[in-house]
Amino acid sequence: MLGPEVLEHAQHTTELSEAVDNIASNHLSNVSGVLRLAAPPSISDSLLAPLVGAFQASYPTSALQVFITDRIVDQIAEGVDLCSRSENNSKIRRSSRAES
C-alpha cells in the first residue's frame, strides 16, 4: 500500500515546511543589530533620509550608522554593510559587503 505511506510522508513534509516558515518569520520580524551605510552628500537628504526614517520605523530594535562622504569607502576594512556612491556625476552605484 503505497498511497498511505506517501500521504504520511507528505504530511510530515508539510509540517516541517510550516515549522521552517514560522522560524524564518520570527527571525525576520525580530530584526536587530547595527546596519552601517555610506553615501555621498548628493543623495543624503533627498534619497537616504526618507529610507533611514522608514527603516527605523519598521525595525525599532535596530540601529543605523550613516557615513556621509564623497570618498570611496573600503567596505571590508571599515565594516560598512551598504555603500552608495556617485560615478560620473549622474549614476548612483550601490554595493553591499556581501557583493565584495
PDB file of C-alpha atoms in Angstrom:
ATOM      1  CA  MET A   1       0.000   0.000   0.000  1.00  0.00           C
ATOM      2  CA  LEU A   2       1.999   2.867  -1.344  1.00  0.00           C
ATOM      3  CA  GLY A   3      -0.683   5.572  -1.052  1.00  0.00           C
ATOM      4  CA  PRO A   4      -0.953   5.771   2.770  1.00  0.00           C
ATOM      5  CA  GLU A   5       2.843   5.774   3.137  1.00  0.00           C
ATOM      6  CA  VAL A   6       3.221   8.611   0.608  1.00  0.00           C
ATOM      7  CA  LEU A   7       0.440  10.557   2.331  1.00  0.00           C
ATOM      8  CA  GLU A   8       2.161  10.186   5.706  1.00  0.00           C
ATOM      9  CA  HIS A   9       5.476  11.482   4.295  1.00  0.00           C
ATOM     10  CA  ALA A  10       3.678  14.347   2.564  1.00  0.00           C
ATOM     11  CA  GLN A  11       2.026  15.361   5.861  1.00  0.00           C
ATOM     12  CA  HIS A  12       5.388  15.292   7.681  1.00  0.00           C
ATOM     13  CA  THR A  13       6.954  17.321   4.884  1.00  0.00           C
ATOM     14  CA  THR A  14       4.167  19.896   5.126  1.00  0.00           C
ATOM     15  CA  GLU A  15       4.556  20.133   8.915  1.00  0.00           C
ATOM     16  CA  LEU A  16       8.313  20.562   8.568  1.00  0.00           C
ATOM     17  CA  SER A  17       7.871  23.225   5.907  1.00  0.00           C
ATOM     18  CA  GLU A  18       5.438  25.162   8.103  1.00  0.00           C
ATOM     19  CA  ALA A  19       7.832  24.934  11.064  1.00  0.00           C
ATOM     20  CA  VAL A  20      10.695  26.315   8.951  1.00  0.00           C
ATOM     21  CA  ASP A  21       8.450  29.126   7.677  1.00  0.00           C
ATOM     22  CA  ASN A  22       7.478  30.011  11.257  1.00  0.00           C
ATOM     23  CA  ILE A  23      11.114  30.108  12.385  1.00  0.00           C
ATOM     24  CA  ALA A  24      12.089  32.301   9.432  1.00  0.00           C
ATOM     25  CA  SER A  25       9.145  34.643  10.039  1.00  0.00           C
ATOM     26  CA  ASN A  26      10.067  35.009  13.702  1.00  0.00           C
ATOM     27  CA  HIS A  27      13.638  35.922  12.822  1.00  0.00           C
ATOM     28  CA  LEU A  28      12.576  38.383  10.143  1.00  0.00           C
ATOM     29  CA  SER A  29      10.189  40.146  12.492  1.00  0.00           C
ATOM     30  CA  ASN A  30      12.921  40.462  15.134  1.00  0.00           C
ATOM     31  CA  VAL A  31      15.490  42.369  13.095  1.00  0.00           C
ATOM     32  CA  SER A  32      18.103  43.899  15.369  1.00  0.00           C
ATOM     33  CA  GLY A  33      21.706  44.992  15.336  1.00  0.00           C
ATOM     34  CA  VAL A  34      23.615  47.740  13.586  1.00  0.00           C
ATOM     35  CA  LEU A  35      23.399  48.461   9.860  1.00  0.00           C
ATOM     36  CA  ARG A  36      26.269  50.626   8.625  1.00  0.00           C
ATOM     37  CA  LEU A  37      25.637  52.711   5.489  1.00  0.00           C
ATOM     38  CA  ALA A  38      27.852  55.019   3.441  1.00  0.00           C
ATOM     39  CA  ALA A  39      26.536  57.505   0.878  1.00  0.00           C
ATOM     40  CA  PRO A  40      27.586  60.709  -0.875  1.00  0.00           C
ATOM     41  CA  PRO A  41      26.219  64.077   0.285  1.00  0.00           C
ATOM     42  CA  SER A  42      24.390  64.470  -3.033  1.00  0.00           C
ATOM     43  CA  ILE A  43      21.793  61.843  -2.068  1.00  0.00           C
ATOM     44  CA  SER A  44      21.795  62.080   1.715  1.00  0.00           C
ATOM     45  CA  ASP A  45      18.852  64.470   2.048  1.00  0.00           C
ATOM     46  CA  SER A  46      16.702  63.554  -0.931  1.00  0.00           C
ATOM     47  CA  LEU A  47      17.007  59.768  -1.035  1.00  0.00           C
ATOM     48  CA  LEU A  48      18.680  58.498   2.096  1.00  0.00           C
ATOM     49  CA  ALA A  49      16.850  60.448   4.809  1.00  0.00           C
ATOM     50  CA  PRO A  50      13.388  59.043   3.964  1.00  0.00           C
ATOM     51  CA  LEU A  51      14.774  55.497   3.716  1.00  0.00           C
ATOM     52  CA  VAL A  52      16.512  55.772   7.078  1.00  0.00           C
ATOM     53  CA  GLY A  53      13.311  57.021   8.684  1.00  0.00           C
ATOM     54  CA  ALA A  54      11.242  54.222   7.179  1.00  0.00           C
ATOM     55  CA  PHE A  55      13.788  51.587   8.199  1.00  0.00           C
ATOM     56  CA  GLN A  56      13.911  52.828  11.792  1.00  0.00           C
ATOM     57  CA  ALA A  57      10.113  52.912  11.975  1.00  0.00           C
ATOM     58  CA  SER A  58       9.896  49.340  10.666  1.00  0.00           C
ATOM     59  CA  TYR A  59      12.742  47.942  12.791  1.00  0.00           C
ATOM     60  CA  PRO A  60      12.909  49.922  16.047  1.00  0.00           C
ATOM     61  CA  THR A  61      15.296  47.456  17.711  1.00  0.00           C
ATOM     62  CA  SER A  62      17.928  48.081  15.051  1.00  0.00           C
ATOM     63  CA  ALA A  63      20.386  50.941  14.800  1.00  0.00           C
ATOM     64  CA  LEU A  64      21.755  52.713  11.743  1.00  0.00           C
ATOM     65  CA  GLN A  65      25.173  54.281  11.385  1.00  0.00           C
ATOM     66  CA  VAL A  66      25.279  56.500   8.317  1.00  0.00           C
ATOM     67  CA  PHE A  67      28.532  57.845   6.911  1.00  0.00           C
ATOM     68  CA  ILE A  68      28.080  60.750   4.512  1.00  0.00           C
ATOM     69  CA  THR A  69      31.222  61.008   2.392  1.00  0.00           C
ATOM     70  CA  ASP A  70      32.421  61.576  -1.161  1.00  0.00           C
ATOM     71  CA  ARG A  71      35.422  59.306  -0.766  1.00  0.00           C
ATOM     72  CA  ILE A  72      35.463  55.669  -1.854  1.00  0.00           C
ATOM     73  CA  VAL A  73      34.762  53.542   1.207  1.00  0.00           C
ATOM     74  CA  ASP A  74      36.602  50.275   1.840  1.00  0.00           C
ATOM     75  CA  GLN A  75      33.561  48.284   2.934  1.00  0.00           C
ATOM     76  CA  ILE A  76      35.502  45.369   4.371  1.00  0.00           C
ATOM     77  CA  ALA A  77      38.091  47.390   6.304  1.00  0.00           C
ATOM     78  CA  GLU A  78      35.530  49.893   7.581  1.00  0.00           C
ATOM     79  CA  GLY A  79      32.748  47.392   8.259  1.00  0.00           C
ATOM     80  CA  VAL A  80      30.223  49.160   6.030  1.00  0.00           C
ATOM     81  CA  ASP A  81      27.278  46.939   5.077  1.00  0.00           C
ATOM     82  CA  LEU A  82      25.800  49.006   2.255  1.00  0.00           C
ATOM     83  CA  CYS A  83      27.511  51.650   0.175  1.00  0.00           C
ATOM     84  CA  SER A  84      26.173  54.031  -2.431  1.00  0.00           C
ATOM     85  CA  ARG A  85      28.354  56.431  -4.378  1.00  0.00           C
ATOM     86  CA  SER A  86      28.108  58.735  -7.363  1.00  0.00           C
ATOM     87  CA  GLU A  87      30.009  57.987 -10.525  1.00  0.00           C
ATOM     88  CA  ASN A  88      30.349  60.391 -13.447  1.00  0.00           C
ATOM     89  CA  ASN A  89      28.063  62.867 -11.635  1.00  0.00           C
ATOM     90  CA  SER A  90      24.979  61.100 -12.978  1.00  0.00           C
ATOM     91  CA  LYS A  91      24.972  57.457 -11.939  1.00  0.00           C
ATOM     92  CA  ILE A  92      24.452  56.096  -8.456  1.00  0.00           C
ATOM     93  CA  ARG A  93      26.292  52.842  -7.724  1.00  0.00           C
ATOM     94  CA  ARG A  94      25.237  50.642  -4.835  1.00  0.00           C
ATOM     95  CA  SER A  95      27.133  47.769  -3.327  1.00  0.00           C
ATOM     96  CA  SER A  96      26.929  45.646  -0.242  1.00  0.00           C
ATOM     97  CA  ARG A  97      29.579  43.858   1.761  1.00  0.00           C
ATOM     98  CA  ALA A  98      28.056  40.586   0.571  1.00  0.00           C
ATOM     99  CA  GLU A  99      28.939  41.537  -3.020  1.00  0.00           C
ATOM    100  CA  SER A 100      32.568  42.389  -2.165  1.00  0.00           C
TER     101      SER A 100
END
